[in-house]
Amino acid sequence: MIHFLIVGLGNPGDKYKNTRHNIGFMVLDALASRFNESFKDSKKYAETTHSWEGDKIHLLKPLEFMNLSGKATQTLANLYKIPPSQILVVQDEVDLPFGKIKNKIGGGTAGHNGLKDIVAKLGSQDFHRLRFGVGKPEKGGMEVADFVLQNFNSEERNILQTLIQDSITKIEDWIKTNKNLILKESEK
């Protein structure tokens, strides 16, 4: 049995629920719903585990605000002995236009404080990321930190659910691909 950890980045509370910075939570809520699972909350994080094709898929929403996402990620990774190569972090990405969704392995954090904390706590950058493009403010407009804490506009909301479903498909593909890689490595 293989364990995977999927971490959705966001901020707790209704104030942040529909903001660009919370796209990680939105994607994980939709994924949990697709798996017919619900999150169990502790004070520090919300988690659920789903058995899928003989493996365990752990879903995690850190609840100590974005900048402190590493502790919950580290806690579950250690608990289930999940290496960074089997962790996927779903994050908002201002360097991608709204609606562009890309996978990435390792690399820098591009100033994303949630990612910085995960890298610091895991001691590794070698986890996977699902980068969900939220765009960035126009030059001379609001600061990026303020922009990501804004709700999606009405035009964006019209296609958001489709993009979230696209993200789920990418997550499922990621699980299958990485399972196959792990199985091939174990045959050597």
mmCIF file of N, CA and C in Angstrom, residues 97-143:
data_model
loop_
_atom_site.group_PDB
_atom_site.id
_atom_site.type_symbol
_atom_site.label_atom_id
_atom_site.label_comp_id
_atom_site.label_asym_id
_atom_site.label_seq_id
_atom_site.Cartn_x
_atom_site.Cartn_y
_atom_site.Cartn_z
ATOM 1 N N PRO A 97 -1.541 33.186 -15.300
ATOM 2 C CA PRO A 97 -2.830 33.860 -15.505
ATOM 3 C C PRO A 97 -3.970 33.030 -14.918
ATOM 4 N N PHE A 98 -5.046 33.709 -14.574
ATOM 5 C CA PHE A 98 -6.193 33.001 -14.016
ATOM 6 C C PHE A 98 -6.595 31.848 -14.935
ATOM 7 N N GLY A 99 -6.798 30.683 -14.329
ATOM 8 C CA GLY A 99 -7.274 29.519 -15.053
ATOM 9 C C GLY A 99 -6.202 28.594 -15.573
ATOM 10 N N LYS A 100 -4.958 29.034 -15.598
ATOM 11 C CA LYS A 100 -3.855 28.174 -16.038
ATOM 12 C C LYS A 100 -3.476 27.292 -14.855
ATOM 13 N N ILE A 101 -3.402 25.974 -15.078
ATOM 14 C CA ILE A 101 -3.092 25.026 -14.011
ATOM 15 C C ILE A 101 -1.894 24.199 -14.460
ATOM 16 N N LYS A 102 -0.837 24.213 -13.643
ATOM 17 C CA LYS A 102 0.394 23.520 -14.031
ATOM 18 C C LYS A 102 0.935 22.700 -12.867
ATOM 19 N N ASN A 103 1.534 21.575 -13.221
ATOM 20 C CA ASN A 103 2.244 20.766 -12.237
ATOM 21 C C ASN A 103 3.702 21.172 -12.231
ATOM 22 N N LYS A 104 4.325 21.034 -11.082
ATOM 23 C CA LYS A 104 5.738 21.350 -10.933
ATOM 24 C C LYS A 104 6.305 20.442 -9.851
ATOM 25 N N ILE A 105 7.560 20.060 -10.021
ATOM 26 C CA ILE A 105 8.255 19.278 -8.993
ATOM 27 C C ILE A 105 9.392 20.127 -8.460
ATOM 28 N N GLY A 106 9.426 20.303 -7.144
ATOM 29 C CA GLY A 106 10.527 21.006 -6.509
ATOM 30 C C GLY A 106 10.673 22.441 -6.974
ATOM 31 N N GLY A 107 11.865 22.973 -6.774
ATOM 32 C CA GLY A 107 12.152 24.342 -7.178
ATOM 33 C C GLY A 107 11.904 25.336 -6.067
ATOM 34 N N GLY A 108 11.994 26.601 -6.438
ATOM 35 C CA GLY A 108 11.830 27.680 -5.476
ATOM 36 C C GLY A 108 10.381 27.901 -5.074
ATOM 37 N N THR A 109 10.195 28.878 -4.222
ATOM 38 C CA THR A 109 8.858 29.158 -3.692
ATOM 39 C C THR A 109 8.235 30.404 -4.295
ATOM 40 N N ALA A 110 8.994 31.154 -5.091
ATOM 41 C CA ALA A 110 8.513 32.395 -5.727
ATOM 42 C C ALA A 110 7.858 33.338 -4.719
ATOM 43 N N GLY A 111 8.385 33.352 -3.500
ATOM 44 C CA GLY A 111 7.871 34.254 -2.482
ATOM 45 C C GLY A 111 6.597 33.799 -1.801
ATOM 46 N N HIS A 112 6.103 32.607 -2.113
ATOM 47 C CA HIS A 112 4.859 32.095 -1.522
ATOM 48 C C HIS A 112 5.161 31.621 -0.101
ATOM 49 N N ASN A 113 4.623 32.317 0.881
ATOM 50 C CA ASN A 113 4.957 32.036 2.281
ATOM 51 C C ASN A 113 4.492 30.675 2.759
ATOM 52 N N GLY A 114 3.379 30.183 2.237
ATOM 53 C CA GLY A 114 2.933 28.829 2.594
ATOM 54 C C GLY A 114 3.943 27.788 2.141
ATOM 55 N N LEU A 115 4.424 27.936 0.907
ATOM 56 C CA LEU A 115 5.439 27.013 0.386
ATOM 57 C C LEU A 115 6.745 27.143 1.159
ATOM 58 N N LYS A 116 7.136 28.379 1.490
ATOM 59 C CA LYS A 116 8.371 28.591 2.252
ATOM 60 C C LYS A 116 8.332 27.817 3.566
ATOM 61 N N ASP A 117 7.196 27.859 4.252
ATOM 62 C CA ASP A 117 7.088 27.170 5.534
ATOM 63 C C ASP A 117 7.113 25.653 5.354
ATOM 64 N N ILE A 118 6.491 25.151 4.303
ATOM 65 C CA ILE A 118 6.523 23.704 4.044
ATOM 66 C C ILE A 118 7.955 23.259 3.748
ATOM 67 N N VAL A 119 8.667 24.005 2.909
ATOM 68 C CA VAL A 119 10.056 23.673 2.600
ATOM 69 C C VAL A 119 10.883 23.665 3.883
ATOM 70 N N ALA A 120 10.698 24.673 4.726
ATOM 71 C CA ALA A 120 11.462 24.753 5.979
ATOM 72 C C ALA A 120 11.168 23.567 6.899
ATOM 73 N N LYS A 121 9.901 23.202 7.026
ATOM 74 C CA LYS A 121 9.541 22.114 7.949
ATOM 75 C C LYS A 121 9.887 20.735 7.397
ATOM 76 N N LEU A 122 9.727 20.531 6.092
ATOM 77 C CA LEU A 122 10.074 19.233 5.502
ATOM 78 C C LEU A 122 11.581 19.097 5.293
ATOM 79 N N GLY A 123 12.273 20.249 5.213
ATOM 80 C CA GLY A 123 13.698 20.216 4.925
ATOM 81 C C GLY A 123 13.969 19.796 3.487
ATOM 82 N N SER A 124 12.986 20.026 2.618
ATOM 83 C CA SER A 124 13.117 19.612 1.222
ATOM 84 C C SER A 124 12.204 20.450 0.343
ATOM 85 N N GLN A 125 12.659 20.694 -0.889
ATOM 86 C CA GLN A 125 11.823 21.346 -1.900
ATOM 87 C C GLN A 125 11.278 20.319 -2.888
ATOM 88 N N ASP A 126 11.580 19.058 -2.668
ATOM 89 C CA ASP A 126 11.322 18.010 -3.652
ATOM 90 C C ASP A 126 9.919 17.420 -3.591
ATOM 91 N N PHE A 127 8.950 18.231 -3.212
ATOM 92 C CA PHE A 127 7.561 17.786 -3.276
ATOM 93 C C PHE A 127 6.941 18.352 -4.546
ATOM 94 N N HIS A 128 5.801 17.816 -4.902
ATOM 95 C CA HIS A 128 5.104 18.241 -6.119
ATOM 96 C C HIS A 128 4.156 19.389 -5.791
ATOM 97 N N ARG A 129 3.881 20.204 -6.794
ATOM 98 C CA ARG A 129 2.955 21.322 -6.617
ATOM 99 C C ARG A 129 1.967 21.337 -7.768
ATOM 100 N N LEU A 130 0.733 21.604 -7.457
ATOM 101 C CA LEU A 130 -0.280 21.900 -8.469
ATOM 102 C C LEU A 130 -0.514 23.395 -8.353
ATOM 103 N N ARG A 131 -0.021 24.127 -9.325
ATOM 104 C CA ARG A 131 -0.038 25.588 -9.309
ATOM 105 C C ARG A 131 -1.297 26.060 -10.048
ATOM 106 N N PHE A 132 -2.198 26.676 -9.328
ATOM 107 C CA PHE A 132 -3.466 27.150 -9.877
ATOM 108 C C PHE A 132 -3.341 28.651 -10.104
ATOM 109 N N GLY A 133 -3.314 29.038 -11.363
ATOM 110 C CA GLY A 133 -3.140 30.444 -11.700
ATOM 111 C C GLY A 133 -4.298 31.307 -11.246
ATOM 112 N N VAL A 134 -3.982 32.334 -10.465
ATOM 113 C CA VAL A 134 -5.004 33.285 -10.003
ATOM 114 C C VAL A 134 -4.759 34.678 -10.576
ATOM 115 N N GLY A 135 -3.710 34.807 -11.410
ATOM 116 C CA GLY A 135 -3.387 36.111 -11.986
ATOM 117 C C GLY A 135 -2.736 37.019 -10.966
ATOM 118 N N LYS A 136 -2.470 38.236 -11.401
ATOM 119 C CA LYS A 136 -1.877 39.222 -10.492
ATOM 120 C C LYS A 136 -2.503 40.575 -10.776
ATOM 121 N N PRO A 137 -2.405 41.477 -9.817
ATOM 122 C CA PRO A 137 -3.006 42.796 -10.035
ATOM 123 C C PRO A 137 -2.291 43.554 -11.155
ATOM 124 N N GLU A 138 -3.023 44.475 -11.751
ATOM 125 C CA GLU A 138 -2.429 45.305 -12.800
ATOM 126 C C GLU A 138 -1.316 46.148 -12.195
ATOM 127 N N LYS A 139 -0.324 46.466 -13.022
ATOM 128 C CA LYS A 139 0.789 47.309 -12.547
ATOM 129 C C LYS A 139 0.235 48.628 -12.028
ATOM 130 N N GLY A 140 0.763 49.033 -10.887
ATOM 131 C CA GLY A 140 0.310 50.270 -10.266
ATOM 132 C C GLY A 140 -0.976 50.094 -9.473
ATOM 133 N N GLY A 141 -1.519 48.879 -9.483
ATOM 134 C CA GLY A 141 -2.750 48.588 -8.739
ATOM 135 C C GLY A 141 -2.434 48.162 -7.316
ATOM 136 N N MET A 142 -3.270 47.319 -6.764
ATOM 137 C CA MET A 142 -3.084 46.877 -5.385
ATOM 138 C C MET A 142 -1.887 45.953 -5.238
ATOM 139 N N GLU A 143 -1.434 45.818 -4.022
ATOM 140 C CA GLU A 143 -0.328 44.924 -3.701
ATOM 141 C C GLU A 143 -0.772 43.472 -3.909
#
